């Protein structure tokens, strides 16, 4: 039991990661795929952020009476990764807009049929 | 001043130039500007290779923050060698694209094309010379996002779905690398590659680190399209504009191969990856399956771009096979093949792009009788095709020769025989195109009579690559020297059991 309780942050990360991954693989709607991809990426962000936490540590700002600080570096890294994630989502969504314009659908199996028909 | 900051130039130049190219806006102007910038970073890479060959590895602290706290750029012979190949290819492809993209990309998107190309070059150069594991992820995403944009610029609507698939697979790959790097950071508290490697040596086969290794290897394999993670590649290469395909096929996957080499040798250490984790068996099997499955797939394609794309996956198999031999000659053959394959695939895709320029199609039907109508283009295709097969006096022969010798040195007769058999399949798929071009009559339609050679700006870079194929097939001095000293440097301090160095 303590095995689950001690590592609860990892369990959340693993659950989110698999949920996102499953959506990416199984969904045929492209927008849902992008949502899945986002959940997948967010789980990794949470992995980084939770590992920066130091037990009993406060925010890494020099103040009176604080001896222990959390590690700020993973947070900084994840700021960069979030920007990358937002950019990826933007590119994916703009592609979906173009696909919708060209094919009139965002369902993967439907536009595959339209391409085969040519 | 320039001497001091030389290491940062291949990244900084295209990065600063990219937004300027967007502002310039006019097609001609951006073309000249992008080509100039790319040529400058090519000169910088040449300088870097010369410096590293004579003085050894360079280290550059970005922003003056000393490693391991700041981001470090590490230039050694290996990445200077690949960097030169990448920036030279970028320059040639840019020269080629002026006429090529006119037929394939809307005029309003031309400056976007050059901007995305420069950003892609930034990302690729960054991936090569950065010494920081997280920074590598950032550069990887810069180059990937630019690549998605480039692929989606084609006028055929199927490029959109191909790009979307590429984006999903690419993002999963990059996120896997991010997870892996996170696990390494969790255990060691550092992101600097050299620092990681020293700190990891203290842990004997730690489970977190091994999981990190697995995540990074799968992520990188997705990026370099190692069989069976190559599914995004043929669709993306087929539907992308020709000049984009020529650039990607000759640089993007090669840089990913280099990243794999870097993680195996400089971060995890060859003894850990190969002796404790026995990674070389997985890599060798996948590489050999890639060579056969994808060479076979290439022989049954009717679209010549798809054919060459499958051939690319097979050629990546040869590079990974070289790595999986775990010896200095093996790794050296892999490195030489990175360089040589860039030369031949660049030339082949440029020739196919030239056929598209005139015929408006890249089906094998369109190649009928082109031997007479576009003699220079088809001659270029023939010589580069012979190089893919590995005929003597071409660059392809050199890399296959070293690969077979390296396999024989370890008494791996079967592997050597399989490499040669794989080349026979290359004879089949290149032969099909050549047969159509030289031995079949052109169709008797009205439009077909006016087919002539493409503009010289397209022929010139194509022929520079073809001549380079022949030059590096005869004079192997530079490639062999650079690749040998690179692989010796990578194997430093590691003496695999039972392998004579």
Coordinates of C-alpha atoms in Angstrom, one line a residue:
Chain A
X1 CA 0.0 0.0 0.0
X2 CA 2.8 2.4 0.9
X3 CA 4.3 1.6 -2.5
X4 CA 1.3 3.3 -4.1
X5 CA 1.0 6.1 -1.6
X6 CA 4.7 7.0 -1.7
X7 CA 4.9 7.3 -5.4
X8 CA 1.4 8.7 -6.1
X9 CA 2.8 11.5 -8.3
X10 CA 4.3 8.8 -10.6
X11 CA 1.0 6.9 -10.7
X12 CA -0.8 10.1 -11.8
X13 CA 1.8 10.6 -14.5
X14 CA 1.7 7.0 -15.7
X15 CA -2.1 7.1 -15.8
X16 CA -2.2 10.4 -17.8
X17 CA 0.5 9.3 -20.1
X18 CA -1.3 6.0 -21.0
X19 CA -4.6 7.8 -21.4
X20 CA -3.1 10.3 -23.8
X21 CA -1.2 7.7 -25.7
X22 CA -4.3 5.6 -26.1
X23 CA -6.3 8.5 -27.4
X24 CA -3.6 9.3 -30.0
X25 CA -3.6 5.7 -31.2
X26 CA -7.4 5.0 -31.1
X27 CA -9.1 8.2 -32.0
X28 CA -10.0 8.7 -35.7
X29 CA -11.0 12.3 -35.2
X30 CA -7.9 14.5 -35.8
X31 CA -8.9 17.0 -33.1
X32 CA -9.2 14.2 -30.6
X33 CA -5.8 13.0 -31.6
X34 CA -4.4 16.4 -30.8
X35 CA -6.1 16.5 -27.4
X36 CA -4.6 13.0 -26.7
X37 CA -1.2 14.3 -27.7
X38 CA -1.6 17.2 -25.3
X39 CA -2.5 15.0 -22.4
X40 CA 0.5 12.8 -23.3
X41 CA 2.8 15.8 -23.2
X42 CA 1.3 17.3 -20.1
X43 CA 1.9 14.1 -18.2
X44 CA 5.6 14.5 -19.0
X45 CA 5.5 18.1 -17.8
X46 CA 4.0 16.9 -14.5
X47 CA 6.8 14.3 -14.2
X48 CA 9.4 17.0 -14.4
X49 CA 7.6 19.4 -12.1
X50 CA 6.9 16.8 -9.4
X51 CA 10.5 15.7 -9.3
X52 CA 11.7 19.3 -8.6
X53 CA 9.8 19.3 -5.3
X54 CA 12.0 18.9 -2.2
X55 CA 10.2 17.8 1.0
X56 CA 9.8 20.8 3.3
X57 CA 11.3 23.1 0.7
X58 CA 9.7 26.4 -0.1
X59 CA 9.7 28.4 -3.4
X60 CA 13.3 29.2 -4.4
X61 CA 13.2 32.9 -3.3
X62 CA 15.8 34.1 -0.8
X63 CA 13.7 35.0 2.4
X64 CA 14.3 35.0 6.1
X65 CA 13.8 31.7 7.9
X66 CA 13.8 29.4 4.9
X67 CA 16.6 26.8 4.8
X68 CA 15.4 24.5 2.1
X69 CA 14.3 25.3 -1.4
X70 CA 12.6 23.3 -4.1
X71 CA 14.6 22.8 -7.3
X72 CA 13.6 25.5 -9.8
X73 CA 15.5 24.0 -12.8
X74 CA 12.8 21.4 -13.8
X75 CA 10.2 24.2 -13.7
X76 CA 12.3 26.3 -16.0
X77 CA 12.8 23.4 -18.4
X78 CA 9.1 22.7 -18.5
X79 CA 8.4 26.3 -19.3
X80 CA 10.4 25.8 -22.5
X81 CA 8.7 22.4 -23.1
X82 CA 5.3 24.0 -22.7
X83 CA 6.1 26.6 -25.3
X84 CA 7.2 23.8 -27.6
X85 CA 4.0 22.0 -26.9
X86 CA 1.9 25.0 -27.6
X87 CA 3.7 25.5 -30.9
X88 CA 3.2 21.9 -31.9
X89 CA -0.5 22.2 -31.0
X90 CA -0.8 25.3 -33.1
X91 CA 0.8 23.7 -36.1
X92 CA -1.4 20.6 -35.7
X93 CA -4.6 22.6 -35.4
X94 CA -3.7 24.8 -38.5
X95 CA -3.1 21.5 -40.4
X96 CA -6.5 20.3 -39.3
X97 CA -8.1 23.5 -40.6
X98 CA -6.4 23.0 -44.0
X99 CA -7.4 19.3 -44.0
X100 CA -11.0 20.4 -43.3
X101 CA -10.9 22.9 -46.1
X102 CA -9.5 20.4 -48.6
X103 CA -11.4 17.2 -47.6
X104 CA -14.5 18.5 -45.8
X105 CA -13.9 16.2 -42.9
X106 CA -11.5 15.6 -40.0
X107 CA -12.2 11.9 -39.6
X108 CA -9.2 9.9 -40.5
X109 CA -11.0 6.9 -42.1
X110 CA -13.2 9.3 -44.3
X111 CA -10.4 11.2 -45.9
X112 CA -8.5 8.0 -46.5
X113 CA -11.4 6.8 -48.6
X114 CA -11.4 10.0 -50.5
X115 CA -7.7 9.6 -51.4
X116 CA -8.2 6.0 -52.4
X117 CA -11.0 7.1 -54.8
X118 CA -8.6 9.2 -56.9
Chain B
X1 CA 36.2 37.9 -32.6
X2 CA 34.8 35.5 -35.2
X3 CA 37.4 32.9 -34.3
X4 CA 36.3 33.0 -30.7
X5 CA 32.6 32.5 -31.5
X6 CA 33.0 30.2 -34.4
X7 CA 31.3 27.3 -32.7
X8 CA 28.1 29.2 -32.3
X9 CA 27.9 30.5 -35.9
X10 CA 26.2 27.5 -37.6
X11 CA 23.3 27.9 -35.2
X12 CA 23.2 31.7 -34.8
X13 CA 23.5 32.6 -38.5
X14 CA 20.4 30.8 -39.8
X15 CA 18.4 31.6 -36.6
X16 CA 18.9 35.3 -37.0
X17 CA 18.4 35.1 -40.7
X18 CA 15.1 33.3 -40.6
X19 CA 12.9 36.2 -39.4
X20 CA 14.7 38.5 -41.7
X21 CA 13.9 36.2 -44.6
X22 CA 10.2 36.4 -43.6
X23 CA 10.3 40.2 -43.6
X24 CA 12.1 40.5 -46.9
X25 CA 9.1 38.8 -48.5
X26 CA 10.0 38.9 -52.2
X27 CA 10.8 35.5 -53.6
X28 CA 14.1 36.4 -55.5
X29 CA 15.4 38.4 -52.6
X30 CA 14.8 35.8 -49.9
X31 CA 16.2 33.2 -52.1
X32 CA 19.5 35.0 -52.5
X33 CA 19.6 35.9 -48.8
X34 CA 18.9 32.4 -47.6
X35 CA 21.4 30.9 -49.9
X36 CA 24.1 33.4 -48.8
X37 CA 23.4 32.7 -45.1
X38 CA 23.5 28.9 -45.7
X39 CA 26.7 29.3 -47.6
X40 CA 28.2 31.3 -44.7
X41 CA 27.3 28.7 -42.2
X42 CA 28.8 26.1 -44.5
X43 CA 32.1 28.0 -44.5
X44 CA 31.9 28.2 -40.7
X45 CA 31.4 24.4 -40.5
X46 CA 34.3 23.8 -42.8
X47 CA 36.5 26.0 -40.5
X48 CA 35.2 24.0 -37.5
X49 CA 36.1 20.7 -39.1
X50 CA 39.6 21.9 -39.9
X51 CA 40.1 23.3 -36.4
X52 CA 38.8 20.1 -34.8
X53 CA 41.0 17.9 -37.0
X54 CA 44.1 19.8 -36.1
X55 CA 43.4 20.9 -32.4
X56 CA 40.8 18.4 -31.2
X57 CA 37.4 19.1 -29.7
X58 CA 36.1 22.6 -29.0
X59 CA 33.9 23.7 -26.1
X60 CA 31.9 26.9 -26.2
X61 CA 29.9 28.2 -23.2
X62 CA 26.7 29.9 -24.5
X63 CA 26.3 33.3 -22.9
X64 CA 29.5 32.8 -21.0
X65 CA 27.9 30.6 -18.4
X66 CA 30.4 27.8 -17.6
X67 CA 29.3 24.2 -18.0
X68 CA 27.7 22.2 -16.4
X69 CA 25.4 25.0 -15.3
X70 CA 25.1 26.8 -18.6
X71 CA 24.5 25.3 -22.0
X72 CA 27.7 24.1 -23.6
X73 CA 28.3 23.7 -27.3
X74 CA 30.6 20.8 -28.0
X75 CA 32.3 20.5 -31.4
X76 CA 34.3 17.4 -32.1
X77 CA 35.4 15.7 -35.3
X78 CA 32.2 13.6 -35.5
X79 CA 29.7 16.4 -35.4
X80 CA 31.8 18.9 -37.4
X81 CA 31.9 16.2 -40.1
X82 CA 28.1 15.7 -40.1
X83 CA 27.6 19.5 -39.7
X84 CA 29.6 20.1 -42.9
X85 CA 27.5 17.6 -44.8
X86 CA 24.2 19.2 -43.5
X87 CA 25.1 22.8 -44.2
X88 CA 26.6 21.9 -47.6
X89 CA 23.4 20.1 -48.5
X90 CA 21.3 22.9 -47.3
X91 CA 23.2 25.4 -49.5
X92 CA 22.9 23.2 -52.6
X93 CA 19.2 22.5 -52.0
X94 CA 18.5 26.2 -51.6
X95 CA 20.2 26.9 -55.0
X96 CA 18.1 24.2 -56.5
X97 CA 14.8 25.3 -54.9
X98 CA 14.6 28.6 -56.7
X99 CA 13.2 27.1 -59.9
X100 CA 11.9 23.9 -58.3
X101 CA 9.5 25.5 -55.8
X102 CA 8.0 27.7 -58.6
X103 CA 6.1 24.7 -59.9
X104 CA 5.3 23.1 -56.5
X105 CA 4.6 25.9 -54.0
X106 CA 2.3 28.8 -54.2
X107 CA 4.1 32.1 -54.9
X108 CA 2.7 33.7 -51.8
X109 CA 4.4 31.0 -49.7
X110 CA 7.9 31.3 -51.1
X111 CA 9.3 33.4 -48.4
X112 CA 7.7 31.1 -45.8
X113 CA 9.5 28.2 -47.4
X114 CA 12.9 29.9 -47.1
X115 CA 12.2 30.9 -43.5
X116 CA 11.2 27.4 -42.6
X117 CA 14.2 26.0 -44.3
X118 CA 16.5 28.3 -42.4
X119 CA 14.8 27.3 -39.1
X120 CA 15.2 23.7 -40.0
X121 CA 18.9 24.2 -40.6
X122 CA 19.1 26.0 -37.2
X123 CA 17.5 23.1 -35.5
X124 CA 19.7 20.5 -37.2
X125 CA 22.9 22.3 -36.6
X126 CA 21.9 22.8 -32.9
X127 CA 21.1 19.1 -32.5
X128 CA 24.5 18.3 -33.8
X129 CA 26.7 20.5 -31.7
X130 CA 24.9 21.1 -28.5
X131 CA 26.4 19.5 -25.4
X132 CA 23.2 19.7 -23.3
X133 CA 20.6 16.9 -23.3
X134 CA 17.6 19.2 -22.8
X135 CA 18.9 21.7 -25.3
X136 CA 19.0 18.9 -27.8
X137 CA 15.3 18.3 -27.3
X138 CA 14.6 22.0 -27.9
X139 CA 16.6 22.0 -31.2
X140 CA 15.0 18.8 -32.2
X141 CA 11.6 20.4 -31.9
X142 CA 12.7 23.5 -33.7
X143 CA 13.8 21.4 -36.7
X144 CA 10.7 19.2 -36.5
X145 CA 8.2 22.0 -36.4
X146 CA 10.0 23.6 -39.4
X147 CA 10.0 20.3 -41.2
X148 CA 6.2 19.9 -40.7
X149 CA 5.7 23.3 -42.2
X150 CA 8.0 22.5 -45.1
X151 CA 6.2 19.2 -45.9
X152 CA 2.8 20.8 -45.7
X153 CA 3.7 23.5 -48.3
X154 CA 3.2 21.2 -51.3
X155 CA 0.2 21.9 -53.5
X156 CA -1.1 18.3 -53.4
X157 CA -3.7 17.9 -50.7
X158 CA -2.4 14.5 -49.6
X159 CA 0.7 16.3 -48.2
X160 CA -1.6 17.6 -45.4
X161 CA -2.5 14.2 -44.1
X162 CA 1.0 13.0 -44.5
X163 CA 2.3 15.9 -42.5
X164 CA -0.3 15.3 -39.8
X165 CA 0.8 11.7 -39.4
X166 CA 4.4 12.9 -39.4
X167 CA 3.6 15.5 -36.7
X168 CA 1.9 12.9 -34.4
X169 CA 4.7 10.4 -34.7
X170 CA 7.4 13.1 -34.5
X171 CA 5.9 14.6 -31.3
X172 CA 5.6 11.2 -29.7
X173 CA 9.3 10.6 -30.5
X174 CA 10.4 13.9 -29.2
X175 CA 8.3 13.5 -26.0
X176 CA 9.9 10.0 -25.4
X177 CA 13.3 11.7 -25.6
X178 CA 12.0 14.3 -23.1
X179 CA 10.9 11.5 -20.7
X180 CA 14.3 9.8 -21.1
X181 CA 16.2 13.0 -20.4
X182 CA 13.9 13.7 -17.3
X183 CA 14.8 10.3 -15.9
X184 CA 18.5 10.9 -16.4
X185 CA 18.1 14.3 -14.6
X186 CA 16.2 12.7 -11.8
X187 CA 19.1 10.4 -11.0
X188 CA 22.1 12.6 -11.7
X189 CA 20.9 16.2 -11.3
X190 CA 22.6 17.4 -14.4
X191 CA 21.8 17.9 -18.1
X192 CA 25.3 18.5 -19.5
X193 CA 26.2 15.4 -21.6
X194 CA 29.8 15.2 -20.4
X195 CA 28.8 15.7 -16.8
X196 CA 26.0 13.1 -17.2
X197 CA 28.4 10.5 -18.5
X198 CA 30.8 11.0 -15.5
X199 CA 27.9 11.0 -13.0
X200 CA 26.3 8.0 -14.5
X201 CA 29.4 5.9 -14.3
X202 CA 28.9 5.9 -10.5
X203 CA 25.6 4.0 -10.8
X204 CA 25.9 0.4 -11.7
X205 CA 23.0 -0.4 -14.0
X206 CA 20.4 1.7 -12.2
X207 CA 16.8 0.9 -13.2
X208 CA 15.8 4.6 -13.7
X209 CA 18.8 5.2 -16.0
X210 CA 18.1 2.1 -18.0
X211 CA 14.4 3.1 -18.4
X212 CA 15.7 6.5 -19.6
X213 CA 18.0 4.8 -22.1
X214 CA 15.0 2.8 -23.4
X215 CA 12.9 5.9 -23.8
X216 CA 15.6 7.8 -25.5
X217 CA 16.5 5.0 -27.9
X218 CA 12.8 4.5 -28.9
X219 CA 12.3 8.3 -29.3
X220 CA 15.5 8.7 -31.5
X221 CA 14.6 5.6 -33.5
X222 CA 11.2 7.2 -34.4
X223 CA 13.1 10.3 -35.5
X224 CA 15.6 8.4 -37.6
X225 CA 12.9 6.1 -39.0
X226 CA 14.4 2.8 -37.9
X227 CA 12.3 -0.1 -39.0
X228 CA 9.5 -0.7 -37.7
X229 CA 9.1 3.0 -36.6
X230 CA 9.5 4.3 -40.2
X231 CA 5.8 4.5 -41.1
X232 CA 5.7 8.3 -41.3
X233 CA 8.6 8.6 -43.7
X234 CA 7.4 7.3 -47.1
X235 CA 4.2 9.3 -47.0
X236 CA 5.9 12.5 -45.9
X237 CA 8.7 12.2 -48.5
X238 CA 6.3 11.3 -51.3
X239 CA 4.0 14.3 -50.8
X240 CA 6.5 17.0 -49.7
X241 CA 7.8 19.4 -52.4
X242 CA 10.8 17.9 -54.2
X243 CA 13.4 20.3 -52.8
X244 CA 12.1 19.6 -49.3
X245 CA 12.4 15.9 -49.8
X246 CA 15.9 16.3 -51.1
X247 CA 16.9 18.3 -48.0
X248 CA 15.1 16.1 -45.5
X249 CA 16.3 12.8 -47.0
X250 CA 19.9 13.9 -47.0
X251 CA 20.0 15.7 -43.6
X252 CA 17.1 15.1 -41.1
X253 CA 17.4 11.4 -40.6
X254 CA 21.2 11.6 -40.7
X255 CA 21.2 14.0 -37.8
X256 CA 19.0 11.7 -35.8
X257 CA 21.5 8.8 -36.5
X258 CA 24.2 11.1 -35.1
X259 CA 22.0 11.8 -32.0
X260 CA 21.8 8.1 -31.5
X261 CA 25.5 7.7 -31.8
X262 CA 26.0 10.6 -29.4
X263 CA 23.7 9.2 -26.7
X264 CA 25.2 5.7 -27.0
X265 CA 28.9 6.7 -27.0
X266 CA 29.1 10.0 -25.2
X267 CA 26.3 9.8 -22.7
X268 CA 25.6 6.2 -21.7
X269 CA 28.9 4.8 -22.7
X270 CA 29.4 2.0 -25.2
X271 CA 30.3 -0.6 -22.6
X272 CA 27.0 0.0 -20.7
X273 CA 24.8 0.1 -23.8
X274 CA 26.4 -2.9 -25.6
X275 CA 27.7 -5.1 -22.8
X276 CA 25.2 -4.6 -20.0
X277 CA 22.1 -3.9 -22.1
X278 CA 23.0 -5.9 -25.2
X279 CA 21.5 -3.2 -27.4
X280 CA 23.6 -4.2 -30.4
X281 CA 21.6 -7.3 -31.0
X282 CA 18.3 -5.4 -31.2
X283 CA 19.8 -2.8 -33.5
X284 CA 21.5 -5.3 -35.8
X285 CA 18.3 -7.4 -36.3
X286 CA 16.2 -4.3 -36.9
X287 CA 18.8 -2.9 -39.3
X288 CA 18.9 -6.1 -41.3
X289 CA 15.1 -6.4 -41.5
X290 CA 15.0 -2.7 -42.5
X291 CA 17.4 -3.3 -45.4
X292 CA 15.4 -6.3 -46.7
X293 CA 11.8 -5.3 -46.0
X294 CA 12.2 -1.7 -47.2
X295 CA 14.4 -2.5 -50.2
X296 CA 11.7 -5.0 -51.2
X297 CA 9.0 -2.4 -50.7
X298 CA 11.0 -0.1 -52.9
X299 CA 11.0 -2.6 -55.8
X300 CA 7.2 -2.7 -55.9
X301 CA 6.5 1.1 -55.9
X302 CA 5.2 2.9 -59.0
X303 CA 5.8 6.4 -57.6
X304 CA 9.6 7.0 -57.9
X305 CA 9.6 9.4 -54.8
X306 CA 8.0 6.6 -52.7
X307 CA 10.5 4.2 -54.1
X308 CA 13.4 6.4 -53.1
X309 CA 11.8 7.0 -49.7
X310 CA 11.7 3.3 -48.9
X311 CA 15.3 3.0 -50.2
X312 CA 16.2 5.7 -47.6
X313 CA 14.8 3.6 -44.8
X314 CA 16.9 0.7 -46.1
X315 CA 20.0 2.9 -46.2
X316 CA 19.4 4.0 -42.7
X317 CA 19.5 0.3 -41.9
X318 CA 23.1 0.2 -43.2
X319 CA 24.1 3.1 -40.9
X320 CA 22.5 1.5 -37.9
X321 CA 24.1 -1.8 -38.9
X322 CA 27.5 -0.1 -38.8
X323 CA 26.8 1.2 -35.3
X324 CA 25.6 -2.3 -34.1
X325 CA 28.9 -3.9 -35.1
X326 CA 30.5 -2.3 -32.0
X327 CA 33.9 -1.7 -33.5
X328 CA 35.9 1.3 -34.8
X329 CA 35.7 0.1 -38.4
X330 CA 32.0 -0.6 -38.1
X331 CA 31.2 2.8 -36.6
X332 CA 33.4 4.4 -39.2
X333 CA 31.5 2.8 -42.0
X334 CA 28.3 4.1 -40.5
X335 CA 29.7 7.6 -40.3
X336 CA 31.0 7.5 -43.8
X337 CA 27.6 6.3 -45.0
X338 CA 25.9 9.2 -43.3
X339 CA 28.0 11.6 -45.4
X340 CA 27.9 9.5 -48.7
X341 CA 24.2 8.8 -48.4
X342 CA 23.5 12.5 -48.1
X343 CA 25.3 13.0 -51.4
X344 CA 23.5 10.3 -53.3
X345 CA 20.0 10.7 -52.0
X346 CA 20.3 14.5 -52.4
X347 CA 21.2 14.0 -56.1
X348 CA 18.5 11.3 -56.7
X349 CA 15.7 13.4 -55.2
X350 CA 16.9 16.5 -57.1
X351 CA 16.8 14.5 -60.3
X352 CA 13.3 13.3 -59.5
X353 CA 12.3 16.9 -58.7
X354 CA 13.6 17.9 -62.1
X355 CA 11.5 15.2 -63.8
X356 CA 8.5 16.6 -61.9
X357 CA 9.4 20.1 -63.0
X358 CA 9.0 19.1 -66.7
X359 CA 6.5 16.2 -66.6
X360 CA 4.3 17.2 -63.6
X361 CA 4.4 13.6 -62.4
X362 CA 6.9 11.3 -60.7
X363 CA 5.3 8.0 -61.6
X364 CA 7.5 5.5 -63.3
X365 CA 5.4 6.0 -66.4
X366 CA 6.6 9.6 -66.6
X367 CA 10.2 8.5 -66.9
X368 CA 9.6 6.6 -70.2
X369 CA 12.0 7.8 -72.8
X370 CA 13.5 10.6 -70.7
X371 CA 17.0 9.3 -71.3
X372 CA 16.9 11.1 -74.7
X373 CA 14.8 14.1 -73.7
X374 CA 16.5 15.0 -70.4
X375 CA 19.9 13.5 -70.8
X376 CA 21.7 15.4 -68.1
X377 CA 19.1 14.8 -65.5
X378 CA 18.9 11.1 -66.2
X379 CA 22.7 10.8 -66.3
X380 CA 22.7 12.3 -62.9
X381 CA 20.0 9.9 -61.7
X382 CA 22.0 7.0 -63.2
X383 CA 25.3 7.8 -61.5
X384 CA 23.7 8.5 -58.1
X385 CA 21.7 5.3 -58.5
X386 CA 24.8 3.4 -59.2
X387 CA 26.2 4.9 -56.0
X388 CA 23.2 3.7 -54.0
X389 CA 23.8 0.2 -55.4
X390 CA 27.5 0.5 -54.4
X391 CA 29.3 0.2 -57.8
X392 CA 33.1 0.8 -57.6
X393 CA 34.3 4.4 -58.2
X394 CA 31.2 5.8 -56.5
X395 CA 30.9 7.0 -52.9
X396 CA 28.4 4.2 -52.2
X397 CA 31.0 1.6 -52.9
X398 CA 33.3 3.1 -50.3
X399 CA 30.8 3.0 -47.4
X400 CA 29.6 -0.5 -48.4
X401 CA 33.3 -1.7 -48.7
X402 CA 34.1 -0.5 -45.2
X403 CA 30.9 -2.0 -43.8
X404 CA 31.5 -5.4 -45.3
X405 CA 35.2 -5.4 -44.2
X406 CA 34.1 -4.4 -40.7
X407 CA 31.6 -7.3 -40.6
X408 CA 34.2 -9.7 -42.0
X409 CA 36.7 -8.6 -39.4
X410 CA 34.4 -9.9 -36.7
X411 CA 33.7 -13.1 -38.7
X412 CA 30.1 -12.1 -39.2
X413 CA 30.0 -13.7 -42.6
X414 CA 26.2 -13.8 -42.7
X415 CA 25.9 -10.1 -42.1
X416 CA 28.4 -9.3 -44.9
X417 CA 26.5 -11.6 -47.2
X418 CA 23.2 -10.0 -46.3
X419 CA 24.6 -6.5 -47.0
X420 CA 25.6 -7.6 -50.5
X421 CA 22.2 -9.3 -51.1
X422 CA 20.6 -6.0 -50.0
X423 CA 22.6 -4.2 -52.7
X424 CA 21.1 -6.6 -55.3
X425 CA 17.7 -5.4 -54.4
X426 CA 18.9 -1.9 -55.0
X427 CA 19.9 -3.0 -58.5
X428 CA 16.3 -4.0 -59.0
X429 CA 14.6 -0.8 -57.9
X430 CA 17.1 1.6 -59.5
X431 CA 17.1 -0.7 -62.6
X432 CA 13.3 -0.3 -63.0
X433 CA 13.6 3.4 -63.3
X434 CA 16.6 3.3 -65.6
X435 CA 14.9 0.7 -67.8
X436 CA 11.9 3.0 -68.2
X437 CA 14.1 6.0 -68.9
X438 CA 16.5 4.4 -71.5
X439 CA 14.8 1.4 -73.0
X440 CA 11.2 2.5 -73.3
X441 CA 9.7 4.8 -75.9
X442 CA 8.1 8.0 -74.8
X443 CA 4.3 8.3 -75.1
X444 CA 3.2 9.8 -78.4
X445 CA 1.3 12.8 -77.0
X446 CA 1.4 16.4 -78.1
X447 CA 2.8 17.8 -74.9
X448 CA 5.6 15.2 -74.6
X449 CA 7.4 16.4 -77.6
X450 CA 8.4 19.7 -76.0
X451 CA 10.1 18.2 -73.0
X452 CA 13.6 19.6 -72.6
X453 CA 16.3 20.0 -69.9
X454 CA 15.5 21.9 -66.7
X455 CA 17.1 25.3 -65.9
X456 CA 20.8 25.3 -65.1
X457 CA 20.1 26.4 -61.5
X458 CA 18.5 23.0 -61.0
X459 CA 21.1 21.1 -62.9
X460 CA 24.1 22.7 -61.2
X461 CA 23.5 21.6 -57.6
X462 CA 22.5 18.1 -58.9
X463 CA 25.7 17.7 -60.8
X464 CA 27.8 19.1 -58.0
X465 CA 26.4 16.2 -55.9
X466 CA 27.0 13.7 -58.7
X467 CA 30.6 14.8 -59.1
X468 CA 31.0 14.7 -55.3
X469 CA 29.7 11.1 -55.5
X470 CA 32.5 10.2 -57.9
X471 CA 35.1 12.3 -56.2
X472 CA 34.5 10.8 -52.8
X473 CA 34.4 7.4 -54.5
X474 CA 37.9 7.8 -55.8
X475 CA 39.6 10.1 -53.3
X476 CA 38.5 8.8 -49.9
X477 CA 41.1 10.8 -48.0
X478 CA 38.9 13.4 -46.3
X479 CA 36.0 11.2 -45.5
X480 CA 38.0 8.2 -44.3
X481 CA 40.3 10.4 -42.2
X482 CA 37.5 12.3 -40.6
X483 CA 35.4 9.2 -40.0
X484 CA 38.3 7.2 -38.6
X485 CA 39.4 9.8 -36.2
X486 CA 35.8 10.4 -35.2
X487 CA 35.1 6.8 -34.4
X488 CA 38.4 6.4 -32.6
X489 CA 37.5 9.4 -30.5
X490 CA 34.1 7.9 -29.7
X491 CA 35.5 4.6 -28.7
X492 CA 38.1 6.2 -26.5
X493 CA 38.7 4.3 -23.3
X494 CA 36.4 1.5 -24.4
X495 CA 37.9 -1.8 -25.5
X496 CA 35.2 -4.3 -26.5
X497 CA 36.0 -7.8 -25.5
X498 CA 37.2 -10.0 -28.4
X499 CA 37.4 -7.2 -30.9
X500 CA 40.8 -6.2 -32.2
X501 CA 41.2 -2.4 -32.5

